[in-house]
Amino acid sequence: MPSPPVVHVAAIRKTYGRTVAVDEVSFNVQPGEIFGLIGPNGAGKTTTMECVEGLRVPDRGAISVLGLDPARNRHALQERIGVQLQEAQLQKRIKVIEAVGLWASLYQKPLDGDRLIEQLGLSDKRNAWFMTLSGGQKQRLFIALALINDPEVVFLDELTTGLDPQARRAIWDLVRGIRQRGKTVLLTTHLMEEAERLCDRVAIIDHGRIIDIGAPAELVLRHCPERTVFVATDDVTAAERFRALPQVQSVVSDPSTALGAGGQLIIRGQGDLVTEVIHCLAEHRIRVTDFRTEVPTLEDVFLKLTGHLIRD
Ligand SMILES: Nc1ncnc2c1ncn2[C@@H]1O[C@H](COP(=O)(O)OP(=O)(O)OP(=O)(O)O)[C@@H](O)[C@H]1O
Ligand SMILES: [Mg+2]
């Protein structure tokens, strides 16, 4: 028997006045998974997340977290879940160690605060005021606060928004570490690269509705199977060889490069195109001076499914 999902969301709807923020949203998060809700600003990610956390109550539909209803069993769940809210703030002059101590006092069996501070790379900032921390350090502190009760499931809303790429990568490693310790993570992001690199599965949300759910690579393959390979070669037989491959749909020479010496071929096709082109190059000993591939991303999937870019 497969284990029951950690989070089960069935056809929830949430409106604010005449705004339908979330409509017919359903998904399951399995134990040990990093699951992402991805979509543009205003798509309904935070609303969905806060319904799952028990902070808001959906108008319709059902939710269970660790087998409990978050709206009715908030206290029982509080000990077992960790929450990091979008745009959270703390008092300017609270120290890192004080914030962690305060949060620890809210729970029956907190983790060792000093150890957590160390694990999140904040030892140097132990006695620093919140207002003096960098964006990345603040985010790490919020992760520490979300983990202080050693939760079974962690909710992270827009964890890396506003961070530079280096700080973002460090946070991704931290989140992977949470999964490694056997915990389940539900997060939201509007960064497709983040979803692609971090999430085991994602639900794409637009205008309050889920458009599709799957592993990032699976979604790309399902909706954007096309692949492109650019090969620069002066081998005049190359184009014919590529055309003979079953995965290849077209081979054209790039008009922006010189024909003959080192001209570039653009090979378009589907499925396992890249491997087959490499095999073909090896088999026929075709010499290349450049080789590049273009594989669609979740960003392309989003565009294809919604007709607009995620940042529109
Ligand atoms: N408390 C509220 N009162 C009224 N409308 C709200 C409220 N909270 C959210 N909304 C609206 O509901 C919709 C979904 O908002 P939500 O915050 O869930 O989106 P989001 O996907 O988290 O966006 P973002 O990427 O900007 O965080 C938006 O149209 C928003 O304006
Ligand atoms: Mg949000």
Coordinates of N, CA and C in Angstrom, one line a residue, residues 81-303:
I81 N 4.0 21.0 12.4 CA 4.3 21.7 11.1 C 5.2 22.9 11.4
G82 N 5.9 23.3 10.4 CA 6.7 24.5 10.5 C 6.3 25.4 9.4
V83 N 6.2 26.7 9.7 CA 5.6 27.7 8.7 C 6.6 28.9 8.6
Q84 N 6.9 29.2 7.3 CA 7.6 30.4 7.0 C 6.7 31.2 6.1
L85 N 6.3 32.4 6.6 CA 5.3 33.2 5.9 C 6.0 34.2 4.9
Q86 N 5.3 34.5 3.8 CA 5.8 35.4 2.8 C 5.9 36.8 3.5
E87 N 7.0 37.5 3.2 CA 7.3 38.8 3.8 C 7.1 38.9 5.3
A88 N 7.7 37.9 6.0 CA 7.6 37.9 7.5 C 8.6 39.0 8.0
Q89 N 8.2 39.5 9.1 CA 9.1 40.5 9.8 C 9.2 40.2 11.2
L90 N 10.3 40.7 11.9 CA 10.4 40.6 13.3 C 10.8 42.0 13.8
Q91 N 10.7 42.1 15.2 CA 11.1 43.4 15.7 C 12.6 43.7 15.3
K92 N 12.8 45.0 15.1 CA 14.1 45.4 14.6 C 15.3 45.0 15.5
R93 N 15.0 45.1 16.8 CA 16.1 45.0 17.7 C 16.1 43.6 18.4
I94 N 15.4 42.7 17.9 CA 15.4 41.3 18.5 C 16.7 40.7 18.0
K95 N 17.4 40.0 18.9 CA 18.6 39.3 18.4 C 18.3 37.9 17.9
V96 N 19.2 37.4 17.0 CA 18.9 36.1 16.4 C 18.7 35.0 17.5
I97 N 19.5 35.0 18.5 CA 19.4 34.0 19.6 C 18.1 34.2 20.4
E98 N 17.7 35.5 20.5 CA 16.4 35.7 21.3 C 15.2 35.2 20.5
A99 N 15.2 35.5 19.2 CA 14.1 35.1 18.3 C 14.0 33.6 18.4
V100 N 15.1 32.9 18.2 CA 15.1 31.4 18.2 C 14.6 30.9 19.6
G101 N 15.1 31.6 20.7 CA 14.7 31.2 22.0 C 13.2 31.4 22.3
L102 N 12.7 32.5 21.7 CA 11.3 32.8 21.9 C 10.4 31.8 21.2
W103 N 10.8 31.5 19.9 CA 10.1 30.5 19.2 C 10.1 29.1 19.9
A104 N 11.3 28.8 20.4 CA 11.5 27.5 21.1 C 10.5 27.3 22.2
S105 N 10.3 28.5 22.9 CA 9.4 28.5 24.1 C 8.0 28.2 23.8
L106 N 7.6 28.3 22.5 CA 6.2 28.1 22.1 C 5.9 26.6 22.0
Y107 N 6.9 25.7 21.9 CA 6.7 24.3 21.6 C 7.1 23.4 22.8
Q108 N 6.5 22.2 22.8 CA 6.8 21.3 23.9 C 8.2 20.7 23.8
K109 N 8.5 20.3 22.5 CA 9.8 19.6 22.4 C 10.7 20.3 21.3
P110 N 11.1 21.5 21.6 CA 11.9 22.2 20.6 C 13.3 21.5 20.4
L111 N 13.9 21.8 19.2 CA 15.3 21.4 19.0 C 16.2 22.4 19.7
D112 N 17.5 22.0 19.8 CA 18.5 22.9 20.4 C 18.7 24.1 19.5
G113 N 18.4 25.3 20.0 CA 18.5 26.5 19.2 C 19.8 26.8 18.7
D114 N 20.9 26.6 19.6 CA 22.2 26.9 19.2 C 22.7 26.0 18.1
R115 N 22.3 24.8 18.1 CA 22.7 23.8 17.1 C 22.1 24.3 15.7
L116 N 20.8 24.6 15.8 CA 20.1 25.0 14.6 C 20.7 26.3 14.0
I117 N 21.1 27.3 14.9 CA 21.7 28.5 14.4 C 23.0 28.1 13.7
E118 N 23.7 27.2 14.2 CA 25.0 26.7 13.6 C 24.7 26.1 12.3
Q119 N 23.7 25.2 12.3 CA 23.4 24.4 11.0 C 23.0 25.4 9.9
L120 N 22.4 26.5 10.3 CA 21.9 27.4 9.2 C 23.0 28.5 9.0
G121 N 24.2 28.3 9.5 CA 25.3 29.2 9.2 C 25.1 30.6 9.8
L122 N 24.5 30.7 11.0 CA 24.2 32.0 11.6 C 25.0 32.2 12.9
S123 N 26.0 31.3 13.1 CA 26.7 31.4 14.4 C 27.3 32.8 14.6
D124 N 27.9 33.4 13.5 CA 28.5 34.7 13.6 C 27.5 35.8 14.0
K125 N 26.2 35.5 13.7 CA 25.2 36.5 13.8 C 24.3 36.3 15.0
R126 N 24.8 35.3 15.9 CA 24.0 34.9 17.1 C 23.5 36.1 17.9
N127 N 24.3 37.1 18.1 CA 23.9 38.3 18.9 C 23.6 39.5 18.1
A128 N 23.4 39.3 16.8 CA 23.1 40.5 15.9 C 21.6 40.8 16.0
W129 N 21.3 42.1 15.9 CA 19.9 42.5 15.8 C 19.3 42.0 14.4
F130 N 18.0 41.7 14.4 CA 17.3 41.3 13.2 C 17.5 42.4 12.1
M131 N 17.4 43.7 12.5 CA 17.5 44.8 11.4 C 18.9 44.8 10.8
T132 N 19.9 44.2 11.4 CA 21.3 44.3 10.8 C 21.6 43.1 9.9
L133 N 20.6 42.2 9.8 CA 20.9 41.0 9.0 C 20.7 41.3 7.5
S134 N 21.4 40.6 6.6 CA 21.2 40.7 5.2 C 19.9 39.9 4.8
G135 N 19.5 40.1 3.6 CA 18.3 39.4 3.1 C 18.4 37.9 3.3
G136 N 19.6 37.4 2.9 CA 19.8 35.9 3.0 C 19.8 35.4 4.4
Q137 N 20.5 36.2 5.3 CA 20.5 35.9 6.7 C 19.2 35.9 7.3
K138 N 18.3 36.9 7.0 CA 17.0 36.9 7.5 C 16.2 35.6 7.1
Q139 N 16.4 35.3 5.8 CA 15.7 34.1 5.3 C 16.1 32.9 6.0
R140 N 17.4 32.8 6.3 CA 17.9 31.6 7.1 C 17.4 31.6 8.5
L141 N 17.2 32.8 9.1 CA 16.6 32.9 10.4 C 15.2 32.4 10.3
F142 N 14.4 32.8 9.3 CA 13.0 32.3 9.2 C 13.0 30.8 9.0
I143 N 13.9 30.3 8.3 CA 13.9 28.8 8.2 C 14.2 28.2 9.5
A144 N 15.1 28.8 10.3 CA 15.4 28.3 11.6 C 14.2 28.3 12.5
L145 N 13.4 29.4 12.4 CA 12.2 29.5 13.2 C 11.1 28.4 12.8
A146 N 11.1 28.2 11.4 CA 10.2 27.2 10.9 C 10.6 25.8 11.3
L147 N 11.8 25.6 11.7 CA 12.3 24.2 11.9 C 12.5 23.9 13.4
I148 N 12.3 25.0 14.3 CA 12.6 24.8 15.7 C 11.9 23.7 16.4
N149 N 10.6 23.4 15.9 CA 9.9 22.4 16.6 C 10.1 21.0 15.9
D150 N 11.1 20.9 15.1 CA 11.4 19.6 14.4 C 10.2 19.1 13.7
P151 N 9.6 19.9 12.8 CA 8.3 19.6 12.2 C 8.4 18.4 11.2
E152 N 7.3 17.8 11.0 CA 7.3 16.7 10.0 C 7.1 17.2 8.6
V153 N 6.4 18.4 8.5 CA 6.2 19.0 7.3 C 6.4 20.5 7.4
V154 N 7.1 21.1 6.4 CA 7.5 22.5 6.4 C 6.9 23.2 5.3
F155 N 6.3 24.4 5.5 CA 5.7 25.3 4.5 C 6.6 26.5 4.3
L156 N 7.0 26.7 3.1 CA 7.9 27.8 2.8 C 7.3 28.7 1.6
D157 N 6.9 29.9 2.0 CA 6.3 30.8 0.9 C 7.2 31.8 0.4
E158 N 7.6 31.6 -0.9 CA 8.5 32.6 -1.6 C 9.8 32.8 -0.8
L159 N 10.4 31.7 -0.5 CA 11.6 31.6 0.3 C 12.8 32.5 -0.1
T160 N 13.0 32.5 -1.4 CA 14.2 33.2 -1.9 C 14.0 34.4 -2.7
T161 N 12.7 35.0 -2.6 CA 12.4 36.2 -3.4 C 13.3 37.3 -2.9
G162 N 14.0 38.0 -3.8 CA 14.8 39.2 -3.4 C 16.2 38.8 -3.0
L163 N 16.6 37.5 -3.1 CA 18.0 37.1 -2.8 C 18.8 37.1 -4.0
D164 N 20.1 37.3 -3.9 CA 21.0 37.2 -5.0 C 21.2 35.7 -5.3
P165 N 21.7 35.3 -6.5 CA 21.8 33.9 -6.9 C 22.6 33.1 -5.9
Q166 N 23.7 33.6 -5.4 CA 24.5 32.8 -4.4 C 23.7 32.5 -3.2
A167 N 23.0 33.5 -2.6 CA 22.2 33.3 -1.4 C 21.1 32.3 -1.7
R168 N 20.6 32.4 -2.9 CA 19.5 31.5 -3.3 C 19.9 30.1 -3.3
R169 N 21.1 29.9 -3.9 CA 21.6 28.5 -4.0 C 21.9 27.9 -2.6
A170 N 22.3 28.8 -1.7 CA 22.6 28.3 -0.3 C 21.3 27.9 0.3
I171 N 20.2 28.6 0.1 CA 18.9 28.3 0.6 C 18.4 27.0 0.0
W172 N 18.6 26.8 -1.3 CA 18.2 25.5 -2.0 C 18.8 24.3 -1.3
D173 N 20.1 24.5 -1.0 CA 20.8 23.4 -0.3 C 20.2 23.1 1.1
L174 N 19.8 24.2 1.8 CA 19.2 24.0 3.1 C 17.9 23.2 2.9
V175 N 17.1 23.6 1.9 CA 15.8 22.9 1.7 C 16.0 21.5 1.4
R176 N 17.0 21.2 0.6 CA 17.3 19.8 0.2 C 17.7 19.0 1.5
G177 N 18.4 19.7 2.4 CA 18.8 19.2 3.7 C 17.6 18.8 4.5
I178 N 16.6 19.6 4.4 CA 15.3 19.3 5.2 C 14.7 18.0 4.7
R179 N 14.7 17.9 3.3 CA 14.2 16.7 2.7 C 15.0 15.4 3.2
Q180 N 16.4 15.7 3.2 CA 17.3 14.6 3.5 C 17.0 14.0 4.9
R181 N 16.5 14.9 5.8 CA 16.2 14.5 7.1 C 14.8 13.9 7.2
G182 N 14.2 13.5 6.1 CA 13.0 12.8 6.0 C 11.7 13.6 6.1
K183 N 11.9 14.9 6.0 CA 10.7 15.8 6.1 C 10.1 16.1 4.8
T184 N 8.9 16.6 4.8 CA 8.1 16.9 3.6 C 8.1 18.4 3.5
V185 N 8.3 18.9 2.3 CA 8.3 20.4 2.1 C 7.2 20.8 1.1
L186 N 6.4 21.8 1.4 CA 5.5 22.4 0.4 C 6.0 23.8 0.3
L187 N 6.3 24.3 -0.9 CA 6.8 25.6 -1.1 C 6.1 26.3 -2.2
T188 N 6.2 27.6 -2.3 CA 5.7 28.4 -3.4 C 6.8 29.2 -4.0
T189 N 6.8 29.4 -5.3 CA 7.8 30.2 -5.9 C 7.2 30.7 -7.3
H190 N 7.7 31.9 -7.7 CA 7.4 32.3 -9.1 C 8.6 32.2 -9.9
L191 N 9.7 31.6 -9.4 CA 10.9 31.4 -10.1 C 10.9 30.0 -10.7
M192 N 10.8 30.0 -12.0 CA 10.8 28.6 -12.6 C 12.1 27.9 -12.5
E193 N 13.2 28.6 -12.4 CA 14.5 27.9 -12.3 C 14.5 27.2 -10.9
E194 N 14.0 28.0 -9.9 CA 14.0 27.4 -8.6 C 13.1 26.1 -8.5
A195 N 12.0 26.2 -9.1 CA 11.1 25.0 -9.2 C 11.8 23.8 -9.8
E196 N 12.4 24.1 -11.0 CA 13.1 23.1 -11.7 C 14.2 22.4 -11.0
R197 N 15.0 23.2 -10.2 CA 16.2 22.7 -9.6 C 15.8 22.0 -8.2
L198 N 14.8 22.5 -7.6 CA 14.5 22.1 -6.2 C 13.4 21.1 -6.0
C199 N 12.4 21.3 -6.8 CA 11.1 20.5 -6.5 C 11.1 19.1 -7.2
D200 N 10.6 18.2 -6.4 CA 10.4 16.8 -7.0 C 9.2 16.9 -7.9
R201 N 8.2 17.6 -7.5 CA 7.0 17.8 -8.3 C 6.5 19.2 -8.1
V202 N 5.8 19.7 -9.1 CA 5.2 21.0 -9.0 C 3.8 21.0 -9.5
A203 N 3.0 22.0 -9.0 CA 1.7 22.2 -9.5 C 1.7 23.6 -10.1
I204 N 1.4 23.8 -11.4 CA 1.4 25.1 -12.1 C 0.1 25.7 -11.9
I205 N 0.1 26.9 -11.3 CA -1.2 27.6 -11.0 C -1.3 28.9 -11.7
D206 N -2.4 29.2 -12.3 CA -2.6 30.5 -13.0 C -4.1 30.9 -12.7
H207 N -4.3 32.1 -12.4 CA -5.7 32.6 -12.1 C -6.4 31.7 -11.2
G208 N -5.8 31.2 -10.1 CA -6.5 30.4 -9.1 C -6.7 29.0 -9.4
R209 N -6.3 28.5 -10.6 CA -6.5 27.1 -11.0 C -5.3 26.4 -11.3
I210 N -5.3 25.1 -11.0 CA -4.1 24.3 -11.3 C -4.2 23.8 -12.8
I211 N -3.1 24.1 -13.5 CA -3.2 23.7 -14.9 C -2.6 22.3 -15.2
D212 N -1.5 22.0 -14.4 CA -1.0 20.6 -14.5 C -0.1 20.4 -13.4
I213 N 0.1 19.1 -13.1 CA 1.0 18.7 -11.9 C 1.9 17.6 -12.4
G214 N 3.2 17.7 -12.0 CA 4.1 16.6 -12.4 C 5.5 17.0 -12.0
A215 N 6.5 16.1 -12.2 CA 7.9 16.4 -12.0 C 8.2 17.4 -13.1
P216 N 9.1 18.3 -12.8 CA 9.5 19.3 -13.8 C 9.9 18.7 -15.2
A217 N 10.7 17.7 -15.2 CA 11.2 17.2 -16.4 C 10.0 16.5 -17.2
E218 N 9.1 15.9 -16.4 CA 8.0 15.2 -17.0 C 7.0 16.2 -17.7
L219 N 6.9 17.4 -17.0 CA 6.0 18.4 -17.6 C 6.6 19.0 -18.9
V220 N 7.9 19.2 -18.9 CA 8.6 19.7 -20.0 C 8.5 18.7 -21.2
L221 N 8.7 17.4 -20.9 CA 8.6 16.4 -22.0 C 7.2 16.3 -22.5
R222 N 6.2 16.4 -21.6 CA 4.8 16.3 -22.0 C 4.3 17.5 -22.9
H223 N 4.7 18.7 -22.5 CA 4.2 19.8 -23.2 C 5.1 20.5 -24.2
C224 N 6.4 20.3 -24.0 CA 7.4 20.9 -24.9 C 8.4 19.8 -25.3
P225 N 8.0 18.8 -26.1 CA 9.0 17.8 -26.4 C 10.1 18.2 -27.4
E226 N 9.9 19.3 -28.0 CA 10.9 19.7 -29.1 C 12.3 20.0 -28.5
R227 N 13.3 19.6 -29.3 CA 14.7 19.8 -28.9 C 15.4 20.4 -30.1
T228 N 16.5 21.2 -29.8 CA 17.3 21.7 -30.9 C 18.7 21.5 -30.6
V229 N 19.5 21.1 -31.6 CA 21.0 21.0 -31.4 C 21.6 21.9 -32.5
F230 N 22.6 22.6 -32.0 CA 23.4 23.5 -33.0 C 24.8 22.8 -33.1
V231 N 25.2 22.5 -34.3 CA 26.5 21.9 -34.6 C 27.2 22.7 -35.6
A232 N 28.4 23.1 -35.2 CA 29.3 23.9 -36.2 C 30.3 22.9 -36.8
T233 N 30.2 22.7 -38.1 CA 31.1 21.7 -38.7 C 31.4 22.1 -40.2
D234 N 32.6 21.7 -40.7 CA 32.8 22.0 -42.2 C 32.7 20.7 -42.9
D235 N 32.1 19.6 -42.3 CA 31.9 18.3 -42.9 C 30.7 18.5 -43.8
V236 N 30.8 18.3 -45.1 CA 29.7 18.5 -46.0 C 28.7 17.4 -46.0
T237 N 29.1 16.3 -45.4 CA 28.1 15.1 -45.4 C 27.2 15.2 -44.1
A238 N 27.6 16.1 -43.2 CA 26.9 16.1 -41.9 C 25.4 16.2 -42.0
A239 N 24.9 17.2 -42.7 CA 23.5 17.5 -42.8 C 22.7 16.3 -43.2
E240 N 23.2 15.6 -44.2 CA 22.5 14.4 -44.7 C 22.5 13.3 -43.6
R241 N 23.6 13.1 -42.9 CA 23.6 12.1 -41.8 C 22.6 12.4 -40.8
F242 N 22.5 13.7 -40.4 CA 21.5 14.1 -39.4 C 20.1 13.9 -39.9
R243 N 19.8 14.2 -41.1 CA 18.5 14.0 -41.7 C 18.0 12.6 -41.7
A244 N 19.0 11.7 -41.7 CA 18.6 10.2 -41.7 C 18.2 9.7 -40.3
L245 N 18.4 10.5 -39.3 CA 18.0 10.1 -37.9 C 16.5 10.2 -37.7
P246 N 15.8 9.1 -37.1 CA 14.4 9.2 -37.0 C 13.8 10.3 -36.1
Q247 N 14.7 10.8 -35.1 CA 14.2 11.8 -34.2 C 14.2 13.2 -34.9
V248 N 14.9 13.3 -36.0 CA 15.1 14.6 -36.6 C 14.0 15.1 -37.5
Q249 N 13.5 16.3 -37.3 CA 12.4 16.8 -38.1 C 13.0 17.8 -39.2
S250 N 14.0 18.5 -38.9 CA 14.6 19.4 -39.9 C 16.0 19.7 -39.6
V251 N 16.8 19.9 -40.7 CA 18.2 20.3 -40.5 C 18.4 21.5 -41.5
V252 N 18.7 22.7 -40.9 CA 19.0 23.8 -41.8 C 20.3 24.4 -41.4
S253 N 20.9 25.1 -42.4 CA 22.2 25.8 -42.0 C 21.8 27.2 -41.5
D254 N 22.4 27.6 -40.5 CA 22.2 28.9 -39.8 C 22.6 30.0 -40.8
P255 N 21.6 30.8 -41.2 CA 21.9 31.8 -42.2 C 22.9 32.9 -41.7
S256 N 23.0 32.9 -40.4 CA 23.9 34.0 -39.8 C 25.4 33.5 -39.8
T257 N 25.6 32.3 -40.1 CA 27.0 31.8 -40.1 C 27.5 31.6 -41.5
A258 N 28.8 31.6 -41.8 CA 29.3 31.4 -43.1 C 29.1 30.0 -43.5
L259 N 28.7 29.8 -44.8 CA 28.6 28.4 -45.3 C 30.0 27.9 -45.5
G260 N 30.1 26.5 -45.6 CA 31.4 25.9 -45.8 C 32.2 25.9 -44.5
A261 N 33.3 26.7 -44.4 CA 34.1 26.6 -43.2 C 33.4 26.8 -41.9
G262 N 33.2 25.8 -41.1 CA 32.7 25.9 -39.8 C 31.3 26.5 -39.8
G263 N 30.5 26.2 -40.8 CA 29.1 26.7 -40.8 C 28.3 25.9 -39.8
Q264 N 27.3 26.6 -39.3 CA 26.5 26.0 -38.2 C 25.2 25.4 -38.7
L265 N 24.9 24.2 -38.3 CA 23.7 23.5 -38.6 C 22.7 23.6 -37.5
I266 N 21.4 23.8 -37.8 CA 20.4 23.8 -36.7 C 19.6 22.6 -36.9
I267 N 19.6 21.6 -35.9 CA 18.9 20.4 -36.1 C 17.7 20.4 -35.1
R268 N 16.5 20.3 -35.6 CA 15.4 20.3 -34.8 C 14.7 18.9 -34.8
G269 N 14.2 18.5 -33.6 CA 13.5 17.2 -33.5 C 12.9 17.0 -32.2
Q270 N 12.6 15.8 -31.8 CA 12.0 15.5 -30.6 C 12.6 14.3 -29.8
G271 N 12.2 14.2 -28.6 CA 12.6 13.0 -27.8 C 14.1 13.0 -27.5
D272 N 14.7 11.8 -27.9 CA 16.1 11.6 -27.6 C 17.1 12.2 -28.6
L273 N 16.7 13.3 -29.2 CA 17.5 13.9 -30.3 C 18.9 14.1 -29.9
V274 N 19.2 14.7 -28.7 CA 20.6 15.1 -28.4 C 21.5 13.8 -28.4
T275 N 21.1 12.8 -27.7 CA 21.9 11.5 -27.7 C 22.1 11.0 -29.1
E276 N 21.1 11.0 -29.9 CA 21.2 10.4 -31.3 C 22.2 11.3 -32.1
V277 N 22.2 12.6 -32.0 CA 23.1 13.4 -32.7 C 24.5 13.1 -32.3
I278 N 24.7 13.0 -31.0 CA 26.1 12.7 -30.5 C 26.6 11.3 -31.0
H279 N 25.7 10.3 -31.0 CA 26.0 9.0 -31.6 C 26.4 9.1 -33.0
C280 N 25.6 9.9 -33.8 CA 25.9 10.1 -35.2 C 27.2 10.8 -35.4
L281 N 27.5 11.8 -34.6 CA 28.8 12.4 -34.8 C 30.0 11.5 -34.6
A282 N 29.8 10.6 -33.5 CA 30.9 9.6 -33.2 C 31.0 8.6 -34.3
E283 N 29.9 8.1 -34.7 CA 29.9 7.0 -35.7 C 30.5 7.4 -37.0
H284 N 30.2 8.6 -37.5 CA 30.8 9.1 -38.7 C 32.0 9.9 -38.6
R285 N 32.5 10.0 -37.4 CA 33.7 10.8 -37.1 C 33.6 12.2 -37.7
I286 N 32.5 12.8 -37.4 CA 32.3 14.2 -37.9 C 33.0 15.1 -37.0
R287 N 33.9 16.0 -37.5 CA 34.6 16.9 -36.6 C 33.7 18.2 -36.4
V288 N 33.6 18.6 -35.2 CA 32.8 19.8 -34.9 C 33.7 20.8 -34.2
T289 N 33.4 22.1 -34.5 CA 34.1 23.2 -33.8 C 33.2 23.8 -32.7
D290 N 31.9 23.5 -32.7 CA 31.0 24.0 -31.7 C 29.8 23.1 -31.6
F291 N 29.3 23.0 -30.4 CA 28.1 22.1 -30.1 C 27.3 22.7 -29.0
R292 N 26.0 22.9 -29.2 CA 25.2 23.5 -28.2 C 23.8 22.9 -28.3
T293 N 23.1 22.8 -27.2 CA 21.7 22.3 -27.3 C 20.8 23.3 -26.7
E294 N 19.5 23.2 -27.1 CA 18.5 24.1 -26.6 C 17.3 23.2 -26.2
V295 N 17.1 23.1 -24.8 CA 16.1 22.2 -24.3 C 15.1 23.1 -23.6
P296 N 13.8 22.9 -23.9 CA 12.8 23.8 -23.3 C 12.8 23.7 -21.7
T297 N 12.3 24.7 -21.1 CA 12.3 24.7 -19.6 C 10.8 24.8 -19.1
L298 N 10.7 24.8 -17.8 CA 9.3 25.0 -17.3 C 8.7 26.4 -17.7
E299 N 9.6 27.3 -17.9 CA 9.2 28.6 -18.4 C 8.4 28.5 -19.7
D300 N 9.0 27.7 -20.6 CA 8.4 27.4 -21.9 C 7.0 26.7 -21.7
V301 N 7.0 25.7 -20.8 CA 5.8 25.0 -20.5 C 4.7 26.0 -20.0
F302 N 5.1 26.9 -19.2 CA 4.1 27.8 -18.6 C 3.5 28.7 -19.8
L303 N 4.4 29.2 -20.6 CA 4.0 30.0 -21.8 C 3.1 29.2 -22.7

